[in-house]
XYZ file of C-alpha atoms in Angstrom:
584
model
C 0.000 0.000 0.000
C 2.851 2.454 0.947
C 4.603 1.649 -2.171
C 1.540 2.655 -4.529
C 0.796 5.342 -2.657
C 4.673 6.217 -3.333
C 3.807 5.926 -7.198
C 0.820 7.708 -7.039
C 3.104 10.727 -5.330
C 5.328 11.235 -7.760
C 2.560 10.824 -10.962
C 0.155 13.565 -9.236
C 3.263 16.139 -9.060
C 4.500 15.186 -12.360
C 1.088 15.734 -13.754
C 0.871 19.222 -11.685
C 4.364 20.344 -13.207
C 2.768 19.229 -17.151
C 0.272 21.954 -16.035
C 2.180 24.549 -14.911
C 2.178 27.961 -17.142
C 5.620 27.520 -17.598
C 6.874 23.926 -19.093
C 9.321 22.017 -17.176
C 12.874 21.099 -18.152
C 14.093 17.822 -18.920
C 16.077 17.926 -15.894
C 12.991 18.693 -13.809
C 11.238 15.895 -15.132
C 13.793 13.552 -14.986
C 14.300 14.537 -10.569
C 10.327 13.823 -10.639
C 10.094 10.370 -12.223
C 13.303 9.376 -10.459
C 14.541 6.827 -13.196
C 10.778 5.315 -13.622
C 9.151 5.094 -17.162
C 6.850 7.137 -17.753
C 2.540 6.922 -17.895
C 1.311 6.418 -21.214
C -1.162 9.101 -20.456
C 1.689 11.438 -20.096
C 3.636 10.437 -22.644
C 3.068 13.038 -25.524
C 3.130 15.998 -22.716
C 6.526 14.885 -21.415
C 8.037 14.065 -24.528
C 7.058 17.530 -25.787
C 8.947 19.091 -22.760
C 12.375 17.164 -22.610
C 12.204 17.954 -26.289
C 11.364 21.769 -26.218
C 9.043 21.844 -28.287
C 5.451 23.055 -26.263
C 5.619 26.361 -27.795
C 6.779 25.786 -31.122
C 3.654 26.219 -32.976
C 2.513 24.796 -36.704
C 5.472 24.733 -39.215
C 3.522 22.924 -41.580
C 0.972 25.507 -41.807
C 4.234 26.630 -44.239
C 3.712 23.599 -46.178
C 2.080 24.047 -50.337
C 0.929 20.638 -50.369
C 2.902 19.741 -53.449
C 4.510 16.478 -53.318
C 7.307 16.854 -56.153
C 10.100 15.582 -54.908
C 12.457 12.867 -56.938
C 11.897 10.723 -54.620
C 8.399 10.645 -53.877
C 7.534 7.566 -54.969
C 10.097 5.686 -52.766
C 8.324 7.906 -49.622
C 5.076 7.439 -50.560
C 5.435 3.050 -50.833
C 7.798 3.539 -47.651
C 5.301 4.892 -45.690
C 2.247 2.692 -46.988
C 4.306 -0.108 -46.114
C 4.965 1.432 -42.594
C 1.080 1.927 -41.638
C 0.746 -1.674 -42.831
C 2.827 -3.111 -40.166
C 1.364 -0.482 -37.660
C -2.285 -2.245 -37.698
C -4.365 0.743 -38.034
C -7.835 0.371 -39.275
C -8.447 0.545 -42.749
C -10.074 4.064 -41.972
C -7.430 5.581 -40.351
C -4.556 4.130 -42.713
C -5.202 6.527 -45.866
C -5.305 9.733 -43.272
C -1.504 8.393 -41.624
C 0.196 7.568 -44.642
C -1.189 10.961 -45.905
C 0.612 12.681 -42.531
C 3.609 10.623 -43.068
C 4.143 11.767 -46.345
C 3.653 15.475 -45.645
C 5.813 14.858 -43.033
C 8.686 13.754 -44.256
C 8.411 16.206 -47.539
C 8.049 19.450 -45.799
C 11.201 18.193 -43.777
C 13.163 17.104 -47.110
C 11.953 20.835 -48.631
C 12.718 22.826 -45.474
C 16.089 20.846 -44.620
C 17.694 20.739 -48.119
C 17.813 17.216 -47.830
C 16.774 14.192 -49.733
C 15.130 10.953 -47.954
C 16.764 7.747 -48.892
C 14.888 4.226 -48.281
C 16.608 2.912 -45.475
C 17.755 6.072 -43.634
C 16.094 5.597 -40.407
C 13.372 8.360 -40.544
C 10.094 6.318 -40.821
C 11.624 4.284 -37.915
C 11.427 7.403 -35.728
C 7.882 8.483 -36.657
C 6.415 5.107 -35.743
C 6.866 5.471 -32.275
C 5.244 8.891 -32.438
C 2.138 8.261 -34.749
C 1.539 6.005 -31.818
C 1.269 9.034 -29.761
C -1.677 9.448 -32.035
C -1.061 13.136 -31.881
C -2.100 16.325 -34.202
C 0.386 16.555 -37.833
C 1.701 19.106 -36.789
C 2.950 18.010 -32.859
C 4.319 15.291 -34.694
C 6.576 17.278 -36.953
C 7.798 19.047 -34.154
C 8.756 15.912 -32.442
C 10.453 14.622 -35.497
C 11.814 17.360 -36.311
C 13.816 17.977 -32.661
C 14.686 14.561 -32.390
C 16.683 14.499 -35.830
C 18.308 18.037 -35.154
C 19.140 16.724 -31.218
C 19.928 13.120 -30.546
C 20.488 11.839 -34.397
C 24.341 12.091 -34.875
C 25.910 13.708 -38.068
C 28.037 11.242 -40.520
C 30.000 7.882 -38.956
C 31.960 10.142 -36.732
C 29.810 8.173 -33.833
C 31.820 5.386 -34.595
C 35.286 6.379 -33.837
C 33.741 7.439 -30.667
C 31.927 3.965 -29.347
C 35.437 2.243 -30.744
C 37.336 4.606 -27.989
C 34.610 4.339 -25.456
C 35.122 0.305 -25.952
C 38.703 0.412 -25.913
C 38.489 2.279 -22.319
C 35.873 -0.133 -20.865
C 37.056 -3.551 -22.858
C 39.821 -3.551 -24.508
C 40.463 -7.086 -25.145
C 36.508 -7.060 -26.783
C 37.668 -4.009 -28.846
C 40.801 -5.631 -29.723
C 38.594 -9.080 -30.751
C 36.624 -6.708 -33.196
C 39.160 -4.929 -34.516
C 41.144 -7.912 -35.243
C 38.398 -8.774 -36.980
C 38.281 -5.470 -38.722
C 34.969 -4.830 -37.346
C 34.135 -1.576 -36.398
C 30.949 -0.188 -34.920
C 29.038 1.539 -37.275
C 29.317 -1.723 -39.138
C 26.052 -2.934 -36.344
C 25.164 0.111 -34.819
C 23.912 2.159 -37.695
C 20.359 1.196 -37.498
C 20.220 1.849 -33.442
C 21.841 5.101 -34.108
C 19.877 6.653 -37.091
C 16.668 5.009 -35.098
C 17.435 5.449 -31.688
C 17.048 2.068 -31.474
C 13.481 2.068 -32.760
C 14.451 -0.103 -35.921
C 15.490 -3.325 -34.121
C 13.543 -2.704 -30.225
C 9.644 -3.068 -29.704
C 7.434 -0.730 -29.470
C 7.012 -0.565 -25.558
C 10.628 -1.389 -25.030
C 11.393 1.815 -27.302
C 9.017 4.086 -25.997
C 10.180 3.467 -22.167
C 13.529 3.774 -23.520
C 12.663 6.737 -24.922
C 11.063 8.365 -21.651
C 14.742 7.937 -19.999
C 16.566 8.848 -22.308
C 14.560 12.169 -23.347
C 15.160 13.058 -19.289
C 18.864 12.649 -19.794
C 18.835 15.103 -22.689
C 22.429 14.083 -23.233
C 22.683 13.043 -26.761
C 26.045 11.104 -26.005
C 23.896 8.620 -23.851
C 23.088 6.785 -26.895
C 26.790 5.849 -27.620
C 26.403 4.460 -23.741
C 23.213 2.193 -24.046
C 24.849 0.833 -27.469
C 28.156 0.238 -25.210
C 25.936 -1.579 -22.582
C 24.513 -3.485 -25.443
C 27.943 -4.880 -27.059
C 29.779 -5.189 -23.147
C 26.254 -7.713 -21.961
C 26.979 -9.810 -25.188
C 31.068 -9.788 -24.167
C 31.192 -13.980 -23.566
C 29.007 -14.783 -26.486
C 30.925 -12.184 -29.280
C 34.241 -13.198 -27.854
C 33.318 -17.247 -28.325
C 32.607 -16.507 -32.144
C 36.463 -16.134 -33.033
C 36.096 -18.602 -35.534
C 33.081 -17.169 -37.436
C 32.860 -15.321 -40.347
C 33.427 -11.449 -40.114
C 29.647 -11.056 -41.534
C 28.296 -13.183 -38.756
C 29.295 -11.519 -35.807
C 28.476 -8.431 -36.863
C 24.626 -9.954 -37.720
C 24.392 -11.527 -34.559
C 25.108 -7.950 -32.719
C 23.293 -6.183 -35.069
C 19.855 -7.862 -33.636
C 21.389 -8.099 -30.345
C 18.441 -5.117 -29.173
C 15.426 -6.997 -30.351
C 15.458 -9.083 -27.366
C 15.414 -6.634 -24.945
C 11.813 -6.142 -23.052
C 10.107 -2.935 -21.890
C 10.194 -4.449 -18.414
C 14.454 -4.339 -19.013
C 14.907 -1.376 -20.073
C 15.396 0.780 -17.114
C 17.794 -1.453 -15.876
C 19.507 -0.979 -19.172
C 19.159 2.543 -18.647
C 20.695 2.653 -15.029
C 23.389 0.559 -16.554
C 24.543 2.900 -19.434
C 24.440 5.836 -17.276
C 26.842 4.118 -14.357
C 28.922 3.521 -17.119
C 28.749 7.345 -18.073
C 29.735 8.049 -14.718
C 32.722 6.180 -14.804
C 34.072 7.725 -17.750
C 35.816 11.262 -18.927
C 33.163 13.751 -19.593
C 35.647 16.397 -21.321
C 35.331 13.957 -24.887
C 31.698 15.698 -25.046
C 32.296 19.169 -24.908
C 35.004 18.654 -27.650
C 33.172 16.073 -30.446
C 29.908 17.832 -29.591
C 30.364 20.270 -32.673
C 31.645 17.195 -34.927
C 29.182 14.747 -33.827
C 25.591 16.953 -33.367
C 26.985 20.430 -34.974
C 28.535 21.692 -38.219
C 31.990 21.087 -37.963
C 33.673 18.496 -40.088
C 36.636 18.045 -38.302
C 36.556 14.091 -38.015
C 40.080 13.549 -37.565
C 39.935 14.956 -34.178
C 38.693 11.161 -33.021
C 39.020 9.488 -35.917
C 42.677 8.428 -35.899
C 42.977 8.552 -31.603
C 45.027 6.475 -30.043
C 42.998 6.115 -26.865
C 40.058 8.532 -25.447
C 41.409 11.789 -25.428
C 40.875 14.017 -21.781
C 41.329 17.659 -21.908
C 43.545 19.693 -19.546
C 40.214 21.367 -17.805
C 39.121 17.604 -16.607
C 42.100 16.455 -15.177
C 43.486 19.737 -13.602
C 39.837 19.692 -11.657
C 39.996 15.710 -11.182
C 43.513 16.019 -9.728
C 43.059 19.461 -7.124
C 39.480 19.733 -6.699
C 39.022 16.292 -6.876
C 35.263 16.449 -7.333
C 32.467 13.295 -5.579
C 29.587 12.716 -7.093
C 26.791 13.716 -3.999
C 24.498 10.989 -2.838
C 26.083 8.624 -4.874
C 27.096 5.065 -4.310
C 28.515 5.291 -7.448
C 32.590 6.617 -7.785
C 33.617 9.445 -10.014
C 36.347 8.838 -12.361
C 39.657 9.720 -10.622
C 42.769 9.890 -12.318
C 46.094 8.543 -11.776
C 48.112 10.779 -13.821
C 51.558 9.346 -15.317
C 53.425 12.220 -16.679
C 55.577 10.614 -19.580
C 57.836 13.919 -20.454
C 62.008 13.265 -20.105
C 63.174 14.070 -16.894
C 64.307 17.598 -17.228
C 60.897 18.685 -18.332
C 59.210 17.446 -15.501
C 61.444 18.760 -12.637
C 60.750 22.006 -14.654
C 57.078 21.799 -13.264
C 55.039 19.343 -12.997
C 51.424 18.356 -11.204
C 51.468 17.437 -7.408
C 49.793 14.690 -8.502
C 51.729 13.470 -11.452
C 54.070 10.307 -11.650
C 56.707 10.276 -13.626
C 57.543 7.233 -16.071
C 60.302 8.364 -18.425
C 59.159 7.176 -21.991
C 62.361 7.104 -23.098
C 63.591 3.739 -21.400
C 61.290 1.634 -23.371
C 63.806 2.005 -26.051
C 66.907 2.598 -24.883
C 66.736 0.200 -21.724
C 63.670 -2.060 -21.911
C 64.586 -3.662 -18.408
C 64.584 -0.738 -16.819
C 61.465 0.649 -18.195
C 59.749 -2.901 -17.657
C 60.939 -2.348 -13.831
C 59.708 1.384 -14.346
C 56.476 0.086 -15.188
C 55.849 -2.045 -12.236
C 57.007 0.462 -9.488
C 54.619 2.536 -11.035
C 51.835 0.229 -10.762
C 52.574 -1.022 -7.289
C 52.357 2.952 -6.944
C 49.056 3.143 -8.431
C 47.665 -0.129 -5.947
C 49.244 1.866 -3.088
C 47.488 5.160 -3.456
C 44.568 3.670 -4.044
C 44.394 1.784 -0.750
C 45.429 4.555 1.614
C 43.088 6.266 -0.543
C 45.517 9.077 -1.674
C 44.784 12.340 -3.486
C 47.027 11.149 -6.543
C 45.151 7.710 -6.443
C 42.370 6.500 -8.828
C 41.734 3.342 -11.338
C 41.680 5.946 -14.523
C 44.909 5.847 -16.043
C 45.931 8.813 -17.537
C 49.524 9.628 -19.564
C 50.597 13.395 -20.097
C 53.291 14.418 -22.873
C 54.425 17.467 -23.423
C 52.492 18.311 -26.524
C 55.334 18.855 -29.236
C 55.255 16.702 -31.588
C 58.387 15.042 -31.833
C 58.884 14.013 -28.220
C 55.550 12.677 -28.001
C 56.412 9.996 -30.182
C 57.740 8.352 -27.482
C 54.822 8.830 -25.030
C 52.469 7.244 -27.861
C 54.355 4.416 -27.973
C 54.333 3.832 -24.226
C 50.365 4.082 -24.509
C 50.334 2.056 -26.980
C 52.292 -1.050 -25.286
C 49.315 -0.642 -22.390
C 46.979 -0.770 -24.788
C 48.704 -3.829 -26.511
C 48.287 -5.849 -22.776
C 44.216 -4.988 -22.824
C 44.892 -2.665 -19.934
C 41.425 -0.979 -19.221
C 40.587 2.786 -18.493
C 43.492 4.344 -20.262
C 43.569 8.021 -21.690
C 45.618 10.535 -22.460
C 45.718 14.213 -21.973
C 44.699 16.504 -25.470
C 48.072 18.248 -26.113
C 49.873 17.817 -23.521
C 51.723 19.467 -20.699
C 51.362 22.805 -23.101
C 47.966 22.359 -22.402
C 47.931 22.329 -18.993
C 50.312 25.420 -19.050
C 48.064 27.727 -20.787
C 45.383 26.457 -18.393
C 46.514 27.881 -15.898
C 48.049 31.062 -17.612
C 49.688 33.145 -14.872
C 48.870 30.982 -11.398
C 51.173 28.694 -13.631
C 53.888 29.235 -11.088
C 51.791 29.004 -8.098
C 49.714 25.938 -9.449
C 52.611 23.370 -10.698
C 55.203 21.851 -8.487
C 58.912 22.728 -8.707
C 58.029 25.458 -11.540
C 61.159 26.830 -13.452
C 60.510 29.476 -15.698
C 64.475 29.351 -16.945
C 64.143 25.169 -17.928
C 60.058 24.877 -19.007
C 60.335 24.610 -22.938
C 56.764 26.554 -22.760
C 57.437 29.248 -20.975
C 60.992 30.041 -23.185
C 58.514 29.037 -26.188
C 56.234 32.319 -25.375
C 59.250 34.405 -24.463
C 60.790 33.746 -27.989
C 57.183 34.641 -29.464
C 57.164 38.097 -27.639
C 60.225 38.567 -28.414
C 59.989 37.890 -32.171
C 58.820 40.897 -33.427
C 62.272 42.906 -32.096
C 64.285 40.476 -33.046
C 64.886 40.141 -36.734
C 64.346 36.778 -38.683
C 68.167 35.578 -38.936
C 69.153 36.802 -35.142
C 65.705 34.578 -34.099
C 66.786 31.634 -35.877
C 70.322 31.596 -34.189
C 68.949 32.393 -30.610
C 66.595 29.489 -31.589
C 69.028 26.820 -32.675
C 71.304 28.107 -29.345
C 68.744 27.356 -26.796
C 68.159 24.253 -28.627
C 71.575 22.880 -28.741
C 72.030 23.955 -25.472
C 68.951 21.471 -24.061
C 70.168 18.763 -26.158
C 73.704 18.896 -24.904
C 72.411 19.372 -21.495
C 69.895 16.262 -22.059
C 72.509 14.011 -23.122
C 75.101 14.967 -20.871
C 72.174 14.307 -18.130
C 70.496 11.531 -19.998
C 72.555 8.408 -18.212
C 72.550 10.160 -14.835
C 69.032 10.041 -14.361
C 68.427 7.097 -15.842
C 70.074 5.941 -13.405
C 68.721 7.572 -10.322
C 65.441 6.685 -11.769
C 66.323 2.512 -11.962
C 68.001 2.589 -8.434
C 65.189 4.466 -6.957
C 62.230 1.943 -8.388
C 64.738 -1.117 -7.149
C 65.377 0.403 -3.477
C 62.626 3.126 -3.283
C 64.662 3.511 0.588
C 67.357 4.291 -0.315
C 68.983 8.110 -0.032
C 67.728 9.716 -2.621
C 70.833 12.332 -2.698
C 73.505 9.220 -3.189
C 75.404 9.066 -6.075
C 74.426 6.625 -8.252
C 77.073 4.723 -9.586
C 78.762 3.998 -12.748
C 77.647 1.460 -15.167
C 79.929 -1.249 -15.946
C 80.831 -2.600 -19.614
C 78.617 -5.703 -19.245
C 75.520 -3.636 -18.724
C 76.628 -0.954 -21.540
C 76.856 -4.468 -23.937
C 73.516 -5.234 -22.498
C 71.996 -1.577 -23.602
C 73.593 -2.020 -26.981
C 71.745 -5.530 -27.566
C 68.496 -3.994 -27.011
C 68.822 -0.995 -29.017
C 69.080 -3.007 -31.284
C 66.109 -5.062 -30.963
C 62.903 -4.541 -33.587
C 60.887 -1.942 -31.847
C 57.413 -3.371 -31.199
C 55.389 -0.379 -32.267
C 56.677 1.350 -35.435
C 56.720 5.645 -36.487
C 56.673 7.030 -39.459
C 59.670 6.667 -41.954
C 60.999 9.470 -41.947
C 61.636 9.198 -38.570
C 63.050 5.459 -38.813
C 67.213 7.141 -38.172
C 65.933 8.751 -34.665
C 65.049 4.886 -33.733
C 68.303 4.228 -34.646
C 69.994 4.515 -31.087
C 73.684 6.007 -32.343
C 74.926 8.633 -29.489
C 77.902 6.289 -29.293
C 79.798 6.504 -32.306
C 81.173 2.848 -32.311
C 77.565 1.328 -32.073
C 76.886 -0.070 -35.037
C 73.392 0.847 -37.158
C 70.143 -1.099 -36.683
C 69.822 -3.151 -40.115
C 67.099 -2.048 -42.086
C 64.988 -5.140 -43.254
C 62.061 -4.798 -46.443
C 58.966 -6.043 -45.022
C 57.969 -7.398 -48.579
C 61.387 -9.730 -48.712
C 61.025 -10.534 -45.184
C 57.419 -11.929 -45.746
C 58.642 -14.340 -48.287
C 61.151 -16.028 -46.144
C 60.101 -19.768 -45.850
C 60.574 -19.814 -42.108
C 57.518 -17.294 -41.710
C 54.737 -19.112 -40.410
C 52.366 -16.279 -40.448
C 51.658 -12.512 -40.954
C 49.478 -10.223 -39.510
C 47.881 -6.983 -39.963
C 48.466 -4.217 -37.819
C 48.264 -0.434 -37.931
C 50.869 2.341 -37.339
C 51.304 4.493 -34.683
C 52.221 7.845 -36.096
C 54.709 10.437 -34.727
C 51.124 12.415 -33.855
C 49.562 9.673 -32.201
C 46.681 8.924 -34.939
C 46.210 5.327 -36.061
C 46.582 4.383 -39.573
C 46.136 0.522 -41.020
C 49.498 -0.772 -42.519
């Protein structure tokens, strides 16, 4: 009795805030019904307030009537064919295909666009002729729903493929070794909001949730939850066909129930919770917008964070209230060389010096553990600087963050989950906090940071003429190289003796390397690198500061692959000196 009573509560005030003068936000709403599906009764009224469009009025009062498009034919069966499966009586049928058809060809006039069979718009009007509303409401509803929650081009697939990666990456790396991406099964939930494979009660209580979010990323969520639930069975088909699997998750939704769905729901958004927000605010142009800058996630290496995010995560470190559920916390490996980062740094930042995974791959694999048995330690004396989110830093030039990409890379590589790194770097972070920069970093030295000399040689450009620049810029250049190589085997050092004996004094000397560990260097320099850069950049991999060491041989791929002793080949794809992905 207390529990319908409860239900009854929360209907009467939803009802009351339908009838206020003023209509109430999605947000509002969403606080009201408390995760719960919505009355059918309600439906239309709530639907038309998550989606803004009360007060929009009659658009198709615009409309001539004249149904000339190209295409018109291929609407006109489309949406016979539609009202067929809906059931109406014979009646009503002429009167809905006749609003369908206005429908969609005021929005193909008004839009500039041109309907194509297939494209996922009848799929979102069946759910609201249901609604059994006026035309015009129902243009308005179609209408917002295509400009809102329908994303723009495949850039949504890049997207899910990173927000995979971070959550599963040994089921990303299954499907990609399969060459299977996502929009290859998720194009029809996506253009459809999941109303071409789901049905019809399981869509529209789906549909109440995920109107209340009004986040339109949520939909690259539930299609996550959908792919991680079917993790055993997709991961089992290893031997089937490359069309198969990506059938048998393309119906994957049409077994879901109205009665799952808001567990489906709260599902998707825990998993939202427990992932980098920042990825919105930055794709939100590509993916809902105008801009057509794909490559921005197209070619990432792993879910990009920005420097806002994680300077907040790691000072203000922010809890979500009256949760049971954690907030994504950070722990931040800064991957710059040494000097840079005891030129400033983040309190909270570890430092893993890229470097060693080439030069000394011991070392680094030691590296690598301390740092971990770091990360398990400040998570159970529940440290600041501690948190499950792994997330690398470079410095944001180009060149040096070669290395830091290939150190993400190898983590990637061992399925290591919640990895990301920071968008641009440590110059990123710098210009974040503009002048507090001293005050906010640890160990800041305006003399030794490359960024701050970087903006001194910009306002100094214009006094300086273009020869005298050049020269002052190749000095201070060859004077951090010599000073990084004269330095380079000193902390190395320091760095390997600390990890081993972390108790040690860490003002000792460290001591000299002896020839048998110098051969030892030398033998894995010259081991293959795992992950390979561009070619151009093939004689920097080519370890030669000692002038005896002989060259790494350079080996054609092509002539290597027809040596008998190969028993097999794979494909891969390159990890370039910026960090994008490209297949090889």
């Amino acid at each position: 009795m207390a529990l319908q009573e409860d239900e009854n509560t929360w209907v009467l005030e939803l009802e009351a805030a339908l009838l206020d003068t003023e209509a109430p936000s999605a947000s509002d709403i969403y606080a009201i019904c408390k995760g719960q599906p919505v009355p059918a009764n309600l439906r239309p009224d709530v639907w038309l307030a998550c989606l803004y469009v009360t007060d929009r009025g009659d658009q198709l009062s615009q409309f001539n009537e004249v149904y000339d498009l190209p295409e018109q034919n291929i609407i006109r069966e489309d949406c016979q064919q539609l009202v067929a499966k809906l059931g109406n009586d014979d009646e009503d049928k002429v009167s809905v295909v006749s609003d369908l058809e206005s429908i969609l060809t005021f929005y193909c006039k008004s839009k500039c666009k041109r309907y194509e069979r297939g494209n996922g718009w009848l799929e979102l009007l069946g759910p609201l002729i249901a609604l059994k509303l006026p035309r015009a409401v129902t243009y308005n509803l179609f209408e917002a729903i295509r400009d809102i929650y329908i994303p723009r081009g495949e850039t949504y697939s890049a997207v899910l493929r990173l927000l995979l990666l971070y959550h599963e990456p040994e089921l990303c790396s299954f499907l990609d070794t399969k060459r299977i991406s996502p929009d290859q099964y998720t194009k029809v939930w996506m253009n459809t909001l999941f109303a071409g494979v789901c049905s019809l009660p399981a869509v529209c209580t789906m549909w109440d949730l995920y109107f209340m979010q009004a986040d339109p990323f949520f939909m690259l969520f539930l299609s996550l939850i959908m792919v991680i639930n079917a993790r055993e069975q997709i991961l089992s088909m290893k031997d089937e066909d490359k069309q198969n699997i990506i059938d048998a998750i393309a119906v994957m939704p049409c077994a879901l129930e109205a009665e799952d769905v808001t567990d489906f729901c709260s599902l998707a958004q825990y998993y939202a919770m427990k992932t980098p927000a920042s990825f919105k605010q930055d794709l939100y142009s590509v993916m809902f917008g105008e801009s057509s800058d794909e490559k921005l996630i197209s070619h990432a290496l792993c879910l990009p964070v920005s420097a806002q995010e994680l300077v907040e995560n790691a000072i203000e470190a922010p809890a979500v209230p009256n949760s049971s559920v954690e907030a994504v916390r950070f722990f931040l490996v800064d991957c710059r060389p040494a000097e840079q980062y005891n030129a400033g740094h983040l309190p909270t930042a570890f430092h893993l010096d890229c470097n060693l995974m080439l030069q000394e791959p011991a070392a680094f694999a030691t590296a690598v553990q301390g740092l971990l048995q770091a990360q398990r330690q400040a998570l159970a004396v529940g440290s600041q600087a501690g948190g499950e989110h792994l997330c690398f830093l470079g410095s944001g030039r180009q060149e040096e963050d070669r290395y830091t990409h290939m150190v993400v890379a190898s983590f990637l590589q061992k399925h290591t989950q919640y990895v990301s790194m920071v968008t641009s770097g440590y110059q990123a972070i710098h210009e974040y906090f503009g002048d507090e920069v001293v005050s906010s970093l640890v160990d800041h030295n305006s003399q030794h940071c490359l960024v701050c000399n970087a903006n001194m040689s910009e306002e100094n450009s214009n006094e300086a003429s273009p020869i005298k620049m050049k020269n002052n810029n190749s000095d201070l250049l060859g004077k951090i190289g010599l000073a990084m190589k004269l330095k380079s085997q000193e902390v190395k050092g320091k760095l390997f003796d600390y990890i081993v004996n972390p108790t040690a004094n860490g003002n000792s000397n460290t001591e000299k390397r002896d020839s048998k560990d110098l051969d030892y260097t030398r033998r894995q320099r010259k081991t293959a690198p795992v992950f390979s850069i561009d070619d151009d950049q093939e004689i920097d991999m080519t370890m030669t500061n000692n002038e005896s060491e002989e060259p790494i041989e350079v080996v054609s791929i092509q002539q290597w692959m027809k040596d008998p002793k190969l028993l097999h080949s794979f494909k891969c794809q390159e990890v370039k000196v910026n960090g994008d992905l490209c297949d090889r």
